[in-house]
GROMACS .gro file of C-alpha atoms in nm:
model
  153
    1UNK     CA    1   4.246   9.370   1.814
    2UNK     CA    2   4.511   9.122   1.700
    3UNK     CA    3   4.833   9.212   1.522
    4UNK     CA    4   4.820   9.240   1.145
    5UNK     CA    5   5.012   8.909   1.114
    6UNK     CA    6   5.027   8.636   1.375
    7UNK     CA    7   5.213   8.306   1.400
    8UNK     CA    8   5.100   8.021   1.617
    9UNK     CA    9   5.313   7.712   1.681
   10UNK     CA   10   5.187   7.383   1.820
   11UNK     CA   11   5.419   7.091   1.894
   12UNK     CA   12   5.343   6.733   1.985
   13UNK     CA   13   5.498   6.391   1.982
   14UNK     CA   14   5.353   6.067   1.850
   15UNK     CA   15   5.454   5.699   1.856
   16UNK     CA   16   5.398   5.688   1.485
   17UNK     CA   17   5.698   5.700   1.248
   18UNK     CA   18   5.739   6.007   1.019
   19UNK     CA   19   5.609   5.822   0.708
   20UNK     CA   20   5.285   5.737   0.893
   21UNK     CA   21   5.241   6.102   0.993
   22UNK     CA   22   5.311   6.212   0.631
   23UNK     CA   23   5.052   5.961   0.506
   24UNK     CA   24   4.793   6.090   0.752
   25UNK     CA   25   4.851   6.446   0.631
   26UNK     CA   26   4.859   6.379   0.258
   27UNK     CA   27   4.678   6.060   0.173
   28UNK     CA   28   4.480   5.957   0.470
   29UNK     CA   29   4.110   5.902   0.402
   30UNK     CA   30   4.025   6.043   0.744
   31UNK     CA   31   4.177   6.385   0.655
   32UNK     CA   32   4.356   6.404   0.991
   33UNK     CA   33   4.538   6.727   0.902
   34UNK     CA   34   4.226   6.949   0.895
   35UNK     CA   35   3.936   7.033   1.124
   36UNK     CA   36   3.675   6.760   1.160
   37UNK     CA   37   3.409   6.767   0.887
   38UNK     CA   38   3.644   6.919   0.625
   39UNK     CA   39   3.825   6.748   0.344
   40UNK     CA   40   4.162   6.867   0.207
   41UNK     CA   41   4.266   6.762  -0.142
   42UNK     CA   42   4.583   6.814  -0.345
   43UNK     CA   43   4.846   6.624  -0.536
   44UNK     CA   44   5.098   6.769  -0.281
   45UNK     CA   45   5.352   6.891  -0.537
   46UNK     CA   46   5.493   7.244  -0.499
   47UNK     CA   47   5.287   7.487  -0.708
   48UNK     CA   48   4.983   7.262  -0.723
   49UNK     CA   49   4.642   7.372  -0.592
   50UNK     CA   50   4.495   7.283  -0.254
   51UNK     CA   51   4.122   7.276  -0.188
   52UNK     CA   52   3.949   7.262   0.147
   53UNK     CA   53   3.581   7.190   0.142
   54UNK     CA   54   3.310   7.047   0.366
   55UNK     CA   55   3.250   6.671   0.371
   56UNK     CA   56   2.900   6.571   0.274
   57UNK     CA   57   2.665   6.607   0.573
   58UNK     CA   58   2.944   6.732   0.798
   59UNK     CA   59   2.918   7.022   1.042
   60UNK     CA   60   3.069   7.262   0.788
   61UNK     CA   61   2.828   7.162   0.505
   62UNK     CA   62   2.720   7.520   0.444
   63UNK     CA   63   3.075   7.645   0.421
   64UNK     CA   64   3.225   7.740   0.090
   65UNK     CA   65   3.546   7.604  -0.053
   66UNK     CA   66   3.881   7.748   0.045
   67UNK     CA   67   4.163   7.735  -0.200
   68UNK     CA   68   4.540   7.755  -0.171
   69UNK     CA   69   4.870   7.638  -0.317
   70UNK     CA   70   5.135   7.382  -0.207
   71UNK     CA   71   5.450   7.581  -0.124
   72UNK     CA   72   5.674   7.291  -0.012
   73UNK     CA   73   5.635   6.914   0.009
   74UNK     CA   74   5.937   6.722   0.128
   75UNK     CA   75   5.825   6.377   0.236
   76UNK     CA   76   5.815   6.289   0.522
   77UNK     CA   77   5.962   6.599   0.681
   78UNK     CA   78   5.786   6.917   0.569
   79UNK     CA   79   5.453   7.012   0.417
   80UNK     CA   80   5.363   7.383   0.360
   81UNK     CA   81   5.054   7.519   0.188
   82UNK     CA   82   4.833   7.827   0.181
   83UNK     CA   83   4.462   7.833   0.247
   84UNK     CA   84   4.181   8.083   0.255
   85UNK     CA   85   4.211   8.226  -0.093
   86UNK     CA   86   3.927   8.255  -0.336
   87UNK     CA   87   3.893   8.024  -0.635
   88UNK     CA   88   4.177   8.210  -0.813
   89UNK     CA   89   4.417   8.134  -0.527
   90UNK     CA   90   4.506   8.499  -0.463
   91UNK     CA   91   4.552   8.654  -0.117
   92UNK     CA   92   4.557   8.347   0.112
   93UNK     CA   93   4.449   8.390   0.469
   94UNK     CA   94   4.683   8.138   0.629
   95UNK     CA   95   5.003   7.949   0.563
   96UNK     CA   96   5.000   7.599   0.720
   97UNK     CA   97   5.334   7.426   0.781
   98UNK     CA   98   5.369   7.072   0.918
   99UNK     CA   99   5.720   6.968   1.018
  100UNK     CA  100   5.784   6.606   1.115
  101UNK     CA  101   6.108   6.474   1.263
  102UNK     CA  102   6.207   6.125   1.378
  103UNK     CA  103   6.231   6.062   1.745
  104UNK     CA  104   6.357   5.752   1.936
  105UNK     CA  105   5.998   5.625   1.988
  106UNK     CA  106   5.812   5.784   1.697
  107UNK     CA  107   5.799   6.141   1.566
  108UNK     CA  108   5.781   6.499   1.673
  109UNK     CA  109   5.521   6.706   1.493
  110UNK     CA  110   5.527   7.087   1.472
  111UNK     CA  111   5.241   7.278   1.326
  112UNK     CA  112   5.291   7.642   1.240
  113UNK     CA  113   5.000   7.862   1.137
  114UNK     CA  114   5.079   8.204   0.990
  115UNK     CA  115   4.760   8.403   0.998
  116UNK     CA  116   4.800   8.661   0.724
  117UNK     CA  117   4.464   8.830   0.757
  118UNK     CA  118   4.350   8.819   1.119
  119UNK     CA  119   4.005   8.963   1.159
  120UNK     CA  120   3.987   8.998   1.534
  121UNK     CA  121   3.949   8.770   1.832
  122UNK     CA  122   3.605   8.649   1.721
  123UNK     CA  123   3.753   8.454   1.430
  124UNK     CA  124   4.082   8.329   1.574
  125UNK     CA  125   4.221   8.052   1.357
  126UNK     CA  126   4.461   7.924   1.617
  127UNK     CA  127   4.228   7.712   1.834
  128UNK     CA  128   4.087   7.492   1.552
  129UNK     CA  129   4.436   7.415   1.431
  130UNK     CA  130   4.555   7.324   1.782
  131UNK     CA  131   4.267   7.079   1.796
  132UNK     CA  132   4.371   6.942   1.456
  133UNK     CA  133   4.723   6.870   1.581
  134UNK     CA  134   4.593   6.703   1.894
  135UNK     CA  135   4.348   6.490   1.695
  136UNK     CA  136   4.619   6.389   1.448
  137UNK     CA  137   4.852   6.270   1.726
  138UNK     CA  138   4.570   6.093   1.912
  139UNK     CA  139   4.462   5.905   1.594
  140UNK     CA  140   4.818   5.812   1.505
  141UNK     CA  141   4.894   5.693   1.856
  142UNK     CA  142   4.573   5.483   1.870
  143UNK     CA  143   4.663   5.333   1.529
  144UNK     CA  144   5.014   5.254   1.648
  145UNK     CA  145   4.891   5.087   1.967
  146UNK     CA  146   4.641   4.881   1.769
  147UNK     CA  147   4.904   4.766   1.519
  148UNK     CA  148   5.146   4.672   1.805
  149UNK     CA  149   4.883   4.468   1.996
  150UNK     CA  150   4.959   4.097   1.957
  151UNK     CA  151   4.671   3.878   1.851
  152UNK     CA  152   4.619   3.523   1.972
  153UNK     CA  153   4.564   3.243   1.726
   0.00000   0.00000   0.00000
């Protein structure tokens, strides 16, 4: 049995600048800041709602919506929101915090997941979020390499 409250931290670096990371988290059409097959929507202003739902035909198609609230949005450095609440937004299951800092060759990315309602090892939320952070960095680095590649004319 897990503790009543757990925190998981994942860190990574990317060659992308902080603004590119912010864009991927908040406005990217690929929804790089959530597990594959899910779509996260919000206006990203503190107090505004967040909705996580399955993309059409995706692997999570049978899943119901998850709701939350934006707690902090300081572009391009920090994005914090809750998820896992019902449609009324009460009693969220997780708090997701993305922190982005400039580095000499890109950005450092720190993802903190506060699991407020762990239900045992069979539904651990940490692994999917670690995969999200890895996918985000991989996509940003690929995009950065593609943009830096000179083209011949």
